[in-house]
XYZ file of C-alpha atoms in Angstrom:
736
model
C 6.463 77.642 74.914
C 4.494 80.769 73.916
C 1.958 82.607 76.092
C -0.762 84.858 74.698
C -3.641 86.665 76.376
C -6.878 87.977 74.890
C -10.644 88.185 74.947
C -12.620 85.251 73.525
C -14.253 86.786 70.458
C -15.714 83.666 68.850
C -16.007 79.919 69.445
C -15.687 78.306 66.019
C -16.081 74.732 67.197
C -16.648 72.899 70.479
C -17.134 69.222 71.202
C -18.972 69.104 74.538
C -18.209 65.415 75.001
C -14.430 65.931 75.215
C -14.163 69.801 75.402
C -11.991 70.068 72.241
C -12.382 73.695 71.151
C -11.424 76.030 68.335
C -11.714 79.675 69.427
C -10.611 83.128 68.314
C -8.890 85.468 70.794
C -8.699 89.225 70.352
C -5.162 89.987 71.600
C -3.165 93.244 71.682
C -1.270 91.894 68.643
C -4.403 91.023 66.653
C -6.621 87.964 66.206
C -5.285 84.548 67.166
C -6.884 81.108 66.762
C -6.368 78.663 69.618
C -7.123 74.922 69.523
C -7.145 72.311 72.243
C -9.023 70.917 75.232
C -10.572 73.738 77.266
C -12.791 72.747 80.239
C -14.808 75.962 80.308
C -14.933 78.821 77.826
C -17.394 81.615 77.092
C -17.393 84.490 74.634
C -16.257 87.650 76.402
C -13.898 85.958 78.838
C -10.209 86.815 78.956
C -7.951 83.765 78.526
C -4.241 83.233 79.022
C -3.135 80.382 76.757
C 0.219 78.587 76.619
C 1.245 76.438 73.663
C 3.063 76.150 70.347
C 2.190 77.597 66.953
C 1.197 75.013 64.370
C 0.163 75.397 60.748
C -3.095 73.861 59.539
C -3.324 73.418 55.720
C -6.965 74.602 55.650
C -7.176 77.030 58.574
C -3.705 78.513 58.723
C -1.690 79.367 61.821
C -3.115 78.199 65.172
C -1.866 78.046 68.755
C -2.085 74.430 69.926
C -2.538 74.922 73.644
C -1.071 72.865 76.477
C -2.458 74.997 79.283
C -5.156 77.621 79.622
C -6.395 79.815 82.471
C -9.070 82.454 82.959
C -7.984 86.046 83.582
C -10.281 88.594 85.141
C -10.902 91.225 82.423
C -9.115 94.494 83.113
C -10.599 96.807 80.470
C -14.045 98.354 80.232
C -14.569 96.608 76.892
C -13.444 93.274 78.336
C -15.714 93.588 81.369
C -18.699 94.421 79.165
C -18.043 91.454 76.891
C -17.553 89.199 79.914
C -20.869 90.228 81.511
C -22.819 90.043 78.242
C -21.478 86.582 77.358
C -24.437 84.793 78.915
C -22.604 83.543 81.982
C -24.933 85.290 84.396
C -28.750 85.126 84.329
C -30.523 88.489 83.968
C -27.439 90.132 82.436
C -27.483 90.275 78.660
C -25.779 92.767 76.311
C -28.109 95.698 77.118
C -27.916 95.297 80.891
C -24.146 94.710 80.742
C -23.709 97.989 78.845
C -25.757 99.894 81.452
C -23.743 98.412 84.333
C -20.356 99.123 82.781
C -21.379 102.662 81.772
C -22.323 103.277 85.404
C -19.416 101.631 87.230
C -16.595 101.329 84.673
C -13.492 99.436 85.823
C -15.001 99.021 89.311
C -17.854 96.879 87.934
C -16.578 93.435 88.974
C -15.526 94.649 92.432
C -18.980 96.159 92.951
C -20.745 92.931 91.921
C -18.512 90.946 94.269
C -18.212 93.229 97.293
C -21.024 95.801 97.095
C -23.764 94.188 94.974
C -26.583 96.297 96.473
C -25.399 99.125 94.210
C -26.616 97.157 91.174
C -30.123 98.283 92.135
C -29.060 101.695 90.854
C -29.406 100.185 87.366
C -32.892 100.464 85.884
C -34.591 97.056 85.702
C -32.576 95.386 88.492
C -34.666 94.811 91.609
C -34.174 92.640 94.679
C -35.147 89.409 92.936
C -32.803 89.925 89.961
C -30.021 91.100 92.240
C -30.169 87.874 94.243
C -29.895 85.757 91.065
C -27.027 87.875 89.663
C -25.001 87.669 92.900
C -25.512 83.905 93.172
C -24.451 83.337 89.550
C -21.384 85.586 89.879
C -20.310 83.705 93.002
C -20.784 80.410 91.181
C -18.589 81.540 88.293
C -15.732 82.169 90.683
C -16.102 78.761 92.326
C -16.730 76.743 89.214
C -13.542 77.400 87.263
C -11.294 75.447 89.612
C -13.954 72.724 89.822
C -14.291 72.450 86.023
C -10.558 71.974 85.601
C -10.500 69.389 88.404
C -13.384 67.427 86.884
C -12.096 67.532 83.313
C -8.975 65.581 84.222
C -11.291 62.664 85.035
C -13.187 62.873 81.757
C -16.275 64.705 83.045
C -17.843 66.939 80.382
C -18.777 70.566 81.131
C -22.487 69.696 80.944
C -22.178 67.115 83.719
C -19.702 69.294 85.593
C -22.396 71.967 85.898
C -24.860 69.393 87.252
C -22.262 68.205 89.757
C -21.524 71.754 90.846
C -25.248 72.487 91.304
C -25.468 69.470 93.625
C -22.339 69.963 95.754
C -21.400 73.634 95.273
C -18.017 74.657 96.631
C -17.708 71.249 98.337
C -17.498 69.507 94.931
C -13.773 68.726 94.930
C -13.839 67.557 98.551
C -16.883 65.294 98.030
C -15.598 63.641 94.848
C -12.054 63.229 96.151
C -13.412 61.395 99.202
C -15.987 59.250 97.384
C -16.582 59.577 93.622
C -19.328 56.946 93.840
C -21.649 59.538 95.318
C -21.978 60.855 91.768
C -24.000 57.816 90.679
C -26.322 58.301 93.639
C -26.852 62.041 93.388
C -26.432 63.104 89.741
C -29.015 62.166 87.114
C -27.229 60.823 84.038
C -24.025 59.749 85.792
C -24.580 56.077 86.380
C -22.408 53.767 88.391
C -20.255 52.842 85.397
C -19.298 56.482 84.746
C -18.588 57.074 88.438
C -16.539 53.867 88.431
C -14.407 55.128 85.512
C -13.731 58.346 87.401
C -12.803 56.366 90.512
C -10.445 54.125 88.524
C -8.783 57.239 87.054
C -8.316 58.457 90.614
C -6.635 55.194 91.530
C -9.363 53.782 93.773
C -9.122 50.012 94.245
C -11.653 47.683 92.644
C -12.286 46.184 96.090
C -12.581 49.544 97.857
C -15.419 49.647 100.435
C -16.529 52.912 98.759
C -16.841 51.078 95.451
C -18.740 48.140 96.938
C -21.132 50.393 98.837
C -21.562 52.572 95.744
C -22.442 49.523 93.643
C -24.946 48.247 96.211
C -26.531 51.696 96.511
C -26.771 51.961 92.740
C -28.440 48.548 92.520
C -30.948 49.474 95.252
C -31.669 52.777 93.500
C -32.239 50.981 90.202
C -34.814 48.735 91.845
C -36.431 51.739 93.571
C -36.725 53.564 90.228
C -38.753 50.566 89.040
C -41.109 50.886 92.012
C -39.572 48.410 94.454
C -39.341 49.213 98.168
C -36.963 46.341 98.977
C -34.839 43.770 97.112
C -34.516 40.084 98.058
C -30.998 39.598 99.420
C -29.978 36.815 97.025
C -31.207 38.822 94.037
C -29.391 41.929 95.276
C -26.109 40.046 95.775
C -26.266 38.583 92.260
C -27.143 41.954 90.635
C -24.515 43.938 92.566
C -21.909 41.207 92.003
C -22.403 41.364 88.232
C -22.237 45.153 88.284
C -19.031 45.230 90.342
C -17.465 42.073 88.873
C -16.602 40.945 92.401
C -16.984 37.794 94.432
C -20.322 37.505 96.225
C -18.542 37.240 99.591
C -17.322 40.819 99.186
C -20.885 41.958 98.459
C -21.998 40.178 101.655
C -19.294 42.062 103.573
C -20.484 45.329 102.060
C -24.082 44.625 103.070
C -22.988 43.913 106.658
C -21.093 47.205 106.821
C -24.046 49.148 105.421
C -26.387 47.467 107.920
C -24.070 48.353 110.822
C -24.026 51.992 109.680
C -27.833 51.989 109.405
C -27.799 52.679 105.655
C -29.834 49.560 104.954
C -32.239 47.428 106.974
C -32.881 43.704 106.666
C -36.217 41.990 107.213
C -36.718 38.219 107.415
C -40.005 36.910 106.030
C -40.881 33.352 105.069
C -37.202 32.350 104.820
C -36.499 35.316 102.529
C -34.165 38.122 103.580
C -35.383 41.492 102.300
C -32.959 44.402 101.968
C -34.320 47.938 102.351
C -32.864 51.366 102.109
C -33.539 52.466 105.682
C -35.821 55.438 104.766
C -38.090 53.066 102.811
C -38.219 50.606 105.704
C -39.043 53.381 108.185
C -41.724 54.796 105.864
C -43.319 51.378 105.332
C -43.337 50.715 109.092
C -44.867 54.107 109.852
C -47.554 53.738 107.190
C -48.540 50.249 108.368
C -48.831 51.383 112.011
C -50.822 54.494 111.110
C -53.224 52.587 108.827
C -54.030 50.182 111.661
C -54.333 53.034 114.160
C -56.777 54.959 111.948
C -58.797 51.794 111.368
C -58.890 50.759 115.040
C -59.306 54.088 116.826
C -62.687 54.912 118.268
C -64.120 57.815 116.280
C -66.877 60.266 117.186
C -70.253 58.747 116.452
C -72.097 61.207 114.218
C -75.779 61.429 115.027
C -76.888 61.252 111.404
C -79.723 59.397 109.745
C -77.621 58.464 106.716
C -80.500 57.063 104.675
C -82.486 60.280 105.076
C -79.430 62.349 104.201
C -78.925 60.277 101.040
C -82.592 60.669 100.051
C -82.354 64.434 100.561
C -79.234 64.712 98.368
C -80.864 62.578 95.667
C -83.835 64.916 95.618
C -81.767 68.142 95.738
C -79.294 67.050 93.051
C -81.790 65.053 90.962
C -79.679 61.874 91.075
C -80.182 58.250 92.082
C -77.421 56.518 94.033
C -76.663 52.853 93.348
C -76.445 50.398 96.246
C -72.613 50.440 96.248
C -72.580 54.246 96.252
C -74.891 54.317 99.272
C -72.666 51.761 100.951
C -69.603 53.953 100.350
C -71.325 56.974 101.922
C -72.388 54.960 104.989
C -68.909 53.469 105.475
C -67.272 56.899 105.179
C -69.360 58.110 108.107
C -68.883 54.960 110.229
C -65.111 54.356 109.786
C -61.891 56.187 110.538
C -60.404 55.143 107.192
C -61.883 53.596 104.052
C -60.923 53.000 100.418
C -63.346 53.743 97.593
C -62.101 52.216 94.363
C -63.601 51.812 90.915
C -63.020 52.437 87.246
C -64.079 55.440 85.158
C -67.722 56.448 85.225
C -68.540 54.551 88.421
C -69.535 57.657 90.345
C -66.535 58.298 92.597
C -66.871 62.080 92.265
C -70.609 61.960 93.013
C -69.852 60.099 96.248
C -67.152 62.588 97.248
C -69.578 65.487 96.813
C -72.279 63.715 98.835
C -69.934 62.870 101.717
C -68.659 66.445 101.923
C -72.201 67.791 101.840
C -73.259 65.582 104.756
C -70.240 66.571 106.826
C -70.731 70.274 106.107
C -74.379 70.051 107.174
C -73.101 68.718 110.505
C -70.772 71.715 110.859
C -67.681 69.580 110.313
C -64.611 70.581 108.303
C -63.496 68.694 105.218
C -60.309 68.877 103.126
C -59.608 67.602 99.605
C -56.235 66.609 98.184
C -54.606 64.821 95.245
C -51.012 63.878 94.372
C -50.611 66.220 91.363
C -51.583 69.769 90.475
C -53.737 68.621 87.561
C -55.566 66.039 89.661
C -56.192 68.623 92.395
C -57.448 71.138 89.846
C -59.806 68.578 88.348
C -61.074 67.703 91.833
C -61.788 71.386 92.462
C -63.677 71.698 89.179
C -65.832 68.607 89.728
C -66.679 69.220 93.397
C -66.794 73.026 93.471
C -64.547 72.943 96.560
C -60.872 73.794 96.869
C -58.541 70.825 96.522
C -54.793 71.054 97.108
C -51.862 68.934 96.094
C -50.654 66.775 98.961
C -47.436 68.804 99.047
C -49.357 72.077 99.434
C -51.726 70.583 101.979
C -48.720 69.582 104.073
C -47.118 73.042 103.579
C -44.071 71.627 101.890
C -40.910 73.717 101.731
C -37.336 73.071 100.708
C -34.491 73.381 103.187
C -30.775 72.752 102.777
C -31.105 69.277 104.313
C -33.913 68.335 101.881
C -37.704 68.265 102.059
C -39.575 69.756 104.990
C -43.296 69.658 105.738
C -44.825 72.361 107.926
C -47.808 70.110 108.644
C -46.740 66.935 110.440
C -47.216 65.037 113.712
C -46.266 68.129 115.714
C -48.533 70.421 113.689
C -51.288 68.153 112.306
C -54.060 68.905 109.832
C -56.933 70.842 111.378
C -59.791 68.988 109.717
C -62.458 66.413 110.528
C -62.348 64.720 107.151
C -59.672 64.293 104.477
C -60.515 62.896 101.041
C -57.557 62.012 98.809
C -58.248 61.340 95.118
C -56.005 59.443 92.648
C -54.623 57.470 95.593
C -53.043 54.872 93.281
C -50.381 57.497 92.454
C -49.133 57.896 96.030
C -45.767 56.269 96.755
C -44.614 55.021 100.155
C -42.595 58.133 101.094
C -45.400 60.597 100.317
C -47.967 58.417 102.083
C -45.730 58.376 105.156
C -45.620 62.178 105.270
C -49.373 62.421 104.667
C -50.284 60.015 107.458
C -47.945 61.743 109.910
C -50.164 64.825 109.605
C -53.460 63.029 110.374
C -54.704 62.869 113.950
C -56.478 59.595 114.877
C -60.182 60.382 114.866
C -59.927 62.339 111.624
C -61.712 60.379 108.911
C -59.523 59.521 105.915
C -61.044 58.474 102.583
C -58.708 57.175 99.884
C -60.269 57.291 96.421
C -58.635 55.740 93.380
C -58.604 53.185 90.621
C -56.510 50.253 91.783
C -56.401 48.826 88.234
C -54.409 51.768 86.866
C -50.625 51.789 86.727
C -49.089 52.099 90.203
C -47.133 55.101 91.459
C -44.014 56.299 89.663
C -42.176 56.251 92.993
C -41.466 53.140 95.093
C -44.336 51.210 96.607
C -47.712 49.769 95.721
C -49.559 51.625 98.434
C -53.215 51.544 97.400
C -53.169 47.897 96.300
C -51.276 46.834 99.440
C -53.763 48.617 101.702
C -56.642 46.877 99.930
C -54.878 43.477 100.024
C -54.182 43.800 103.757
C -57.928 43.409 104.493
C -57.375 45.767 107.414
C -59.811 48.473 106.404
C -63.191 48.775 104.775
C -63.006 48.786 100.963
C -65.944 49.650 98.701
C -65.417 48.635 95.076
C -67.734 50.436 92.648
C -68.648 48.393 89.583
C -71.737 50.036 88.075
C -71.157 52.491 85.225
C -73.015 55.828 85.283
C -70.942 58.417 83.462
C -71.745 59.411 79.871
C -74.584 58.331 77.601
C -75.222 54.933 76.162
C -73.628 55.906 72.834
C -70.295 56.649 74.560
C -67.664 53.957 74.258
C -64.754 55.377 76.308
C -66.012 54.131 79.659
C -67.522 50.940 78.236
C -64.295 50.010 76.441
C -62.129 50.873 79.447
C -64.099 48.394 81.535
C -64.063 45.776 78.769
C -60.285 46.080 78.424
C -59.870 45.869 82.200
C -61.750 42.550 82.111
C -59.600 41.260 79.259
C -62.305 41.731 76.623
C -61.805 43.222 73.159
C -63.186 46.782 72.814
C -65.966 47.958 70.515
C -64.285 49.869 67.680
C -65.613 52.595 65.366
C -69.288 52.151 66.286
C -69.766 55.200 68.490
C -68.810 58.854 68.553
C -65.861 58.890 70.935
C -63.684 55.791 70.470
C -61.948 55.117 67.155
C -59.282 52.800 65.809
C -57.413 53.802 62.642
C -55.560 50.876 61.102
C -51.942 51.237 59.998
C -49.150 48.667 59.821
C -45.865 50.570 59.564
C -44.395 52.911 62.180
C -43.875 55.710 59.633
C -47.503 55.468 58.533
C -48.670 55.598 62.181
C -46.485 58.646 62.817
C -47.852 60.492 59.771
C -51.461 59.680 60.722
C -50.937 60.990 64.269
C -49.427 64.217 62.916
C -52.354 64.628 60.528
C -54.894 63.933 63.310
C -53.327 66.463 65.683
C -52.684 69.151 63.096
C -55.850 69.086 60.994
C -58.408 66.313 61.248
C -59.337 66.492 64.933
C -59.087 70.310 65.315
C -61.098 70.914 62.132
C -63.832 68.358 62.838
C -64.269 68.906 66.580
C -63.124 72.518 66.939
C -60.252 71.546 69.232
C -57.134 73.445 70.263
C -54.417 71.056 68.996
C -52.027 71.851 71.854
C -54.346 72.296 74.848
C -57.009 69.710 73.992
C -55.098 66.833 72.379
C -52.558 64.693 74.199
C -50.575 61.963 72.479
C -49.736 59.095 74.844
C -47.309 56.321 73.968
C -45.808 53.380 75.841
C -42.259 54.112 74.650
C -39.547 56.749 74.655
C -37.580 55.516 71.623
C -38.487 54.569 68.077
C -40.526 56.278 65.373
C -43.657 56.386 67.572
C -41.804 57.025 70.839
C -41.999 60.379 72.612
C -38.707 61.737 71.249
C -39.751 61.320 67.614
C -43.380 62.335 68.175
C -42.442 65.517 70.048
C -39.997 66.617 67.374
C -42.528 66.165 64.554
C -45.519 67.550 66.470
C -43.572 70.662 67.478
C -42.737 71.284 63.810
C -46.396 71.303 62.769
C -48.181 72.625 65.901
C -45.715 75.307 66.978
C -43.403 76.013 64.036
C -40.458 78.370 64.063
C -41.437 82.036 63.575
C -39.670 85.389 63.829
C -41.852 86.587 66.696
C -41.301 83.433 68.802
C -38.300 83.222 71.076
C -36.542 79.863 71.136
C -33.586 78.183 72.778
C -31.695 75.044 71.780
C -30.347 72.803 74.535
C -28.570 69.734 73.208
C -30.874 68.161 70.623
C -34.019 69.775 72.073
C -35.416 73.094 70.841
C -37.688 75.012 73.221
C -39.997 77.620 71.700
C -42.525 80.075 73.120
C -45.891 78.331 72.992
C -44.476 74.817 73.448
C -46.114 72.336 75.771
C -43.524 71.042 78.250
C -43.322 68.731 81.237
C -41.171 68.797 84.357
C -39.249 65.495 84.356
C -37.661 65.581 87.821
C -38.790 66.832 91.202
C -37.444 70.315 91.910
C -38.390 71.042 95.484
C -36.702 74.442 95.701
C -37.801 76.205 92.508
C -40.121 79.147 93.198
C -43.488 79.797 91.549
C -45.906 82.720 91.601
C -49.561 83.109 90.712
C -49.990 86.530 89.111
C -53.382 88.081 88.397
C -53.849 91.553 86.930
C -50.176 92.272 87.497
C -50.271 91.368 91.198
C -48.731 88.343 92.922
C -51.666 86.653 94.679
C -49.864 83.495 95.797
C -46.407 81.981 95.746
C -44.642 78.821 96.833
C -41.928 76.297 96.069
C -41.755 73.065 94.139
C -42.558 71.820 90.633
C -42.800 68.067 90.409
C -42.079 65.203 88.040
C -45.018 64.964 85.599
C -46.313 68.560 85.892
C -47.423 70.020 82.519
C -46.808 73.634 81.478
C -46.596 76.029 78.524
C -43.604 78.207 77.657
C -44.749 81.838 77.791
C -41.455 83.719 77.376
C -37.801 83.157 76.452
C -35.532 86.072 77.302
C -32.047 85.851 75.776
C -31.071 89.115 77.450
C -31.745 87.789 80.937
C -31.146 84.138 79.978
C -34.369 82.884 81.496
C -37.413 80.977 80.291
C -40.851 81.402 81.860
C -43.245 78.466 82.040
C -46.882 78.551 83.141
C -47.989 75.422 85.007
C -51.635 74.478 85.620
C -52.623 77.690 83.767
C -51.606 79.795 86.775
C -48.201 79.051 88.350
C -45.449 81.064 86.669
C -41.932 79.696 87.036
C -38.630 81.158 85.869
C -35.925 78.745 84.687
C -32.316 79.783 84.101
C -31.042 78.365 80.826
C -28.802 75.953 82.761
C -31.937 74.423 84.362
C -33.660 73.499 81.104
C -32.583 69.866 81.348
C -35.413 69.569 83.903
C -37.991 70.086 81.134
C -39.076 68.045 78.135
C -41.428 68.747 75.254
C -44.761 67.070 75.997
C -46.935 67.140 72.888
C -46.429 63.415 73.399
C -45.634 61.766 76.708
C -45.488 58.278 78.131
C -48.580 56.740 79.680
C -46.737 56.493 82.998
C -46.149 60.253 83.058
C -49.826 60.964 82.291
C -51.085 59.488 85.560
C -53.313 61.861 87.498
C -54.008 63.956 84.410
C -57.108 64.077 82.249
C -57.294 65.351 78.666
C -60.222 66.122 76.353
C -58.687 63.923 73.632
C -56.132 61.101 73.808
C -54.362 59.838 70.678
C -52.228 56.717 71.070
C -50.023 54.684 68.698
C -50.536 50.918 68.853
C -47.365 49.287 67.624
C -44.661 46.816 68.532
C -42.886 47.241 71.841
C -41.356 45.195 74.674
C -43.933 42.936 76.414
C -43.279 44.691 79.725
C -44.680 47.897 78.159
C -47.474 46.458 76.040
C -49.701 45.541 78.980
C -53.410 45.618 79.696
C -53.212 48.048 82.610
C -51.039 50.455 80.584
C -53.677 50.516 77.804
C -56.429 50.847 80.405
C -54.627 53.751 82.097
C -54.157 55.553 78.761
C -57.819 55.239 77.787
C -59.052 56.433 81.184
C -57.091 59.688 80.751
C -59.551 60.801 78.012
C -62.706 62.775 78.790
C -64.266 63.166 75.341
C -62.451 61.196 72.654
C -59.965 58.329 72.201
C -58.223 57.652 68.883
C -55.956 54.611 68.618
C -53.715 54.388 65.552
C -51.892 51.244 64.528
C -51.975 47.494 64.230
C -54.833 45.498 65.820
C -52.449 42.601 66.493
C -50.683 44.712 69.117
C -53.974 45.969 70.555
C -54.991 42.351 71.135
C -51.541 41.575 72.494
C -51.854 44.365 75.074
C -55.305 43.229 76.196
C -54.155 39.618 76.511
C -51.021 40.630 78.420
C -52.282 40.980 81.986
C -48.777 40.823 83.390
C -48.678 43.267 86.268
C -45.021 43.694 87.081
C -44.336 42.422 90.578
C -43.323 45.176 92.969
C -41.305 44.231 96.001
C -43.311 45.750 98.834
C -44.191 44.498 102.327
C -46.820 47.026 103.371
C -49.714 44.543 103.296
C -47.679 41.989 105.248
C -46.668 44.535 107.883
C -50.279 45.683 108.327
C -51.437 42.081 108.774
C -48.585 41.438 111.219
C -49.641 44.362 113.423
C -53.277 43.232 113.352
C -52.297 39.689 114.356
C -50.874 40.839 117.690
C -53.677 43.251 118.614
């Protein structure tokens, strides 16, 4: 067995799925090619490799390795190469050279034991120092973890995700219960965790395995919007997943119930199984809804009819009967729902209610679930609206989410109006209601016919169906002129009627039969036809929405082709490839998972005017900078929040020239372009089409086959969500 040591000069080949690598080492005896399975390797690192020389007919002499380990570099040149290899954010070749020139052979000791001295290097301030120290610490911890994980077939890409979740506790956590991986790590499903567990020798009937399978099944249902799962359905699903007798699943459920992990609820001879946090949230929301509806509120001495007449005169508008009713009910009740489709005057009512309250010297607050929805609310009302997370002073702590505004520190307001309420899931609604003192008026505004929340629950519909609170449904259309078809067609589709096509100025259908033809037409529309005819910005003003992720007219294909024509490769544009995705300065991107701890800043004229934490699933942004030297990418969200991503965080982003209709909820775009083509019946639904059309402010262009348009309109299948909120509200009311 031969041992050689040298600096990694080049990585000729690497298969990330199995870590097979061909690399060149610069050794004291010259260049040497090594081949084999290496869990972690970076240019600039010093490796010690053990193995046997073999001769390859095409590539010559190579060391086929049996064992490899990382050696801390001991020369100035080695340290510089190590630091400039890209392992550590904010240290690229230029910064590495400056550091090594300053500290020489003491560099690594200084970074580890006296990192404050790095601020002696020009360009390294407190913020960069913190990131550098964290990354350097991680590198030390991760090597042992990478080697541990590789023996169970975990790729370096997933190993990094696992390390980010568990840190230095990784080996301990996985050794105790590998099934936690399927619960905590996106992309590692139960089957992958099960393979790892089998490799570790864990029994098929292990309680850890059974609980892991049940948790995974519950999580799968929750990701589809369900708050609970019927017991019989859960046992069958988990039994198939685990390939175990149903009696063992029953035993697992009993153990989880005893530990408090799950909660069971009996209703109409059906046993419902909840994750305990969902059960607690649903209970809290039902109690608080009833409390807000039943509590005696301050009687405002207002002549509502006179106030309405005055606003009509001042704003030169005429309220419909339902709009007047909504204003009256908002003043009379502790909680109401105002629901209606596009153009029915919801914003006009919000402005009138706030005006009346302000004239009485009362305080009002506005909120919405997403940054875009809050921004739009601000623009239409002229008053500041916040996301629900910001309103509740959300922050991230080691244990998870924390809200500074809650039952112990409630909202200081007389009135709270929440727009886009159909997007609120059961957990967020629970935290919102905790912060509202009985006597504060709460107005939930939303379109109950849109797609429900991405998260678990069917909150707005359940509240309406409970018949516990006053609901005003607006049905008269006001917005836009008579020649506008967006609003008219949205309402027609919602009623199951076929839309009016190509007879107005803002709603068009372009016929095409084949997927390739639809794709090419969409590219042409976004690149030339719509920008040239309407004077639109193709990236900011046009949003392609599609029901699907896969296929020629799914988001993956559309984003690739639209990026090529709308933001092509250029010398002056930085770019970074991660997997199959290329990110380029100027690209439109979307956050695809909640990141509660990431920091953002609002910078104006070079000064930080606001900062906070949290970018959420569905937030849109634009890439403004890619810095290879510092290994960071900057993204601007909502045209103001600047966020820095390390390159190893880029799996949280996705190109969003095209996005799914589900992800577009709460957003509004000047122009919506949508392919109409074959897809699974569960996706080609009436309310999905309705939701897509109602995202457009000025223009809708549908491209495809009218057969599938008709199929969507005829398909009024609203996927059943397992939720008991309406039942729990009714149950509380029945005993009052």
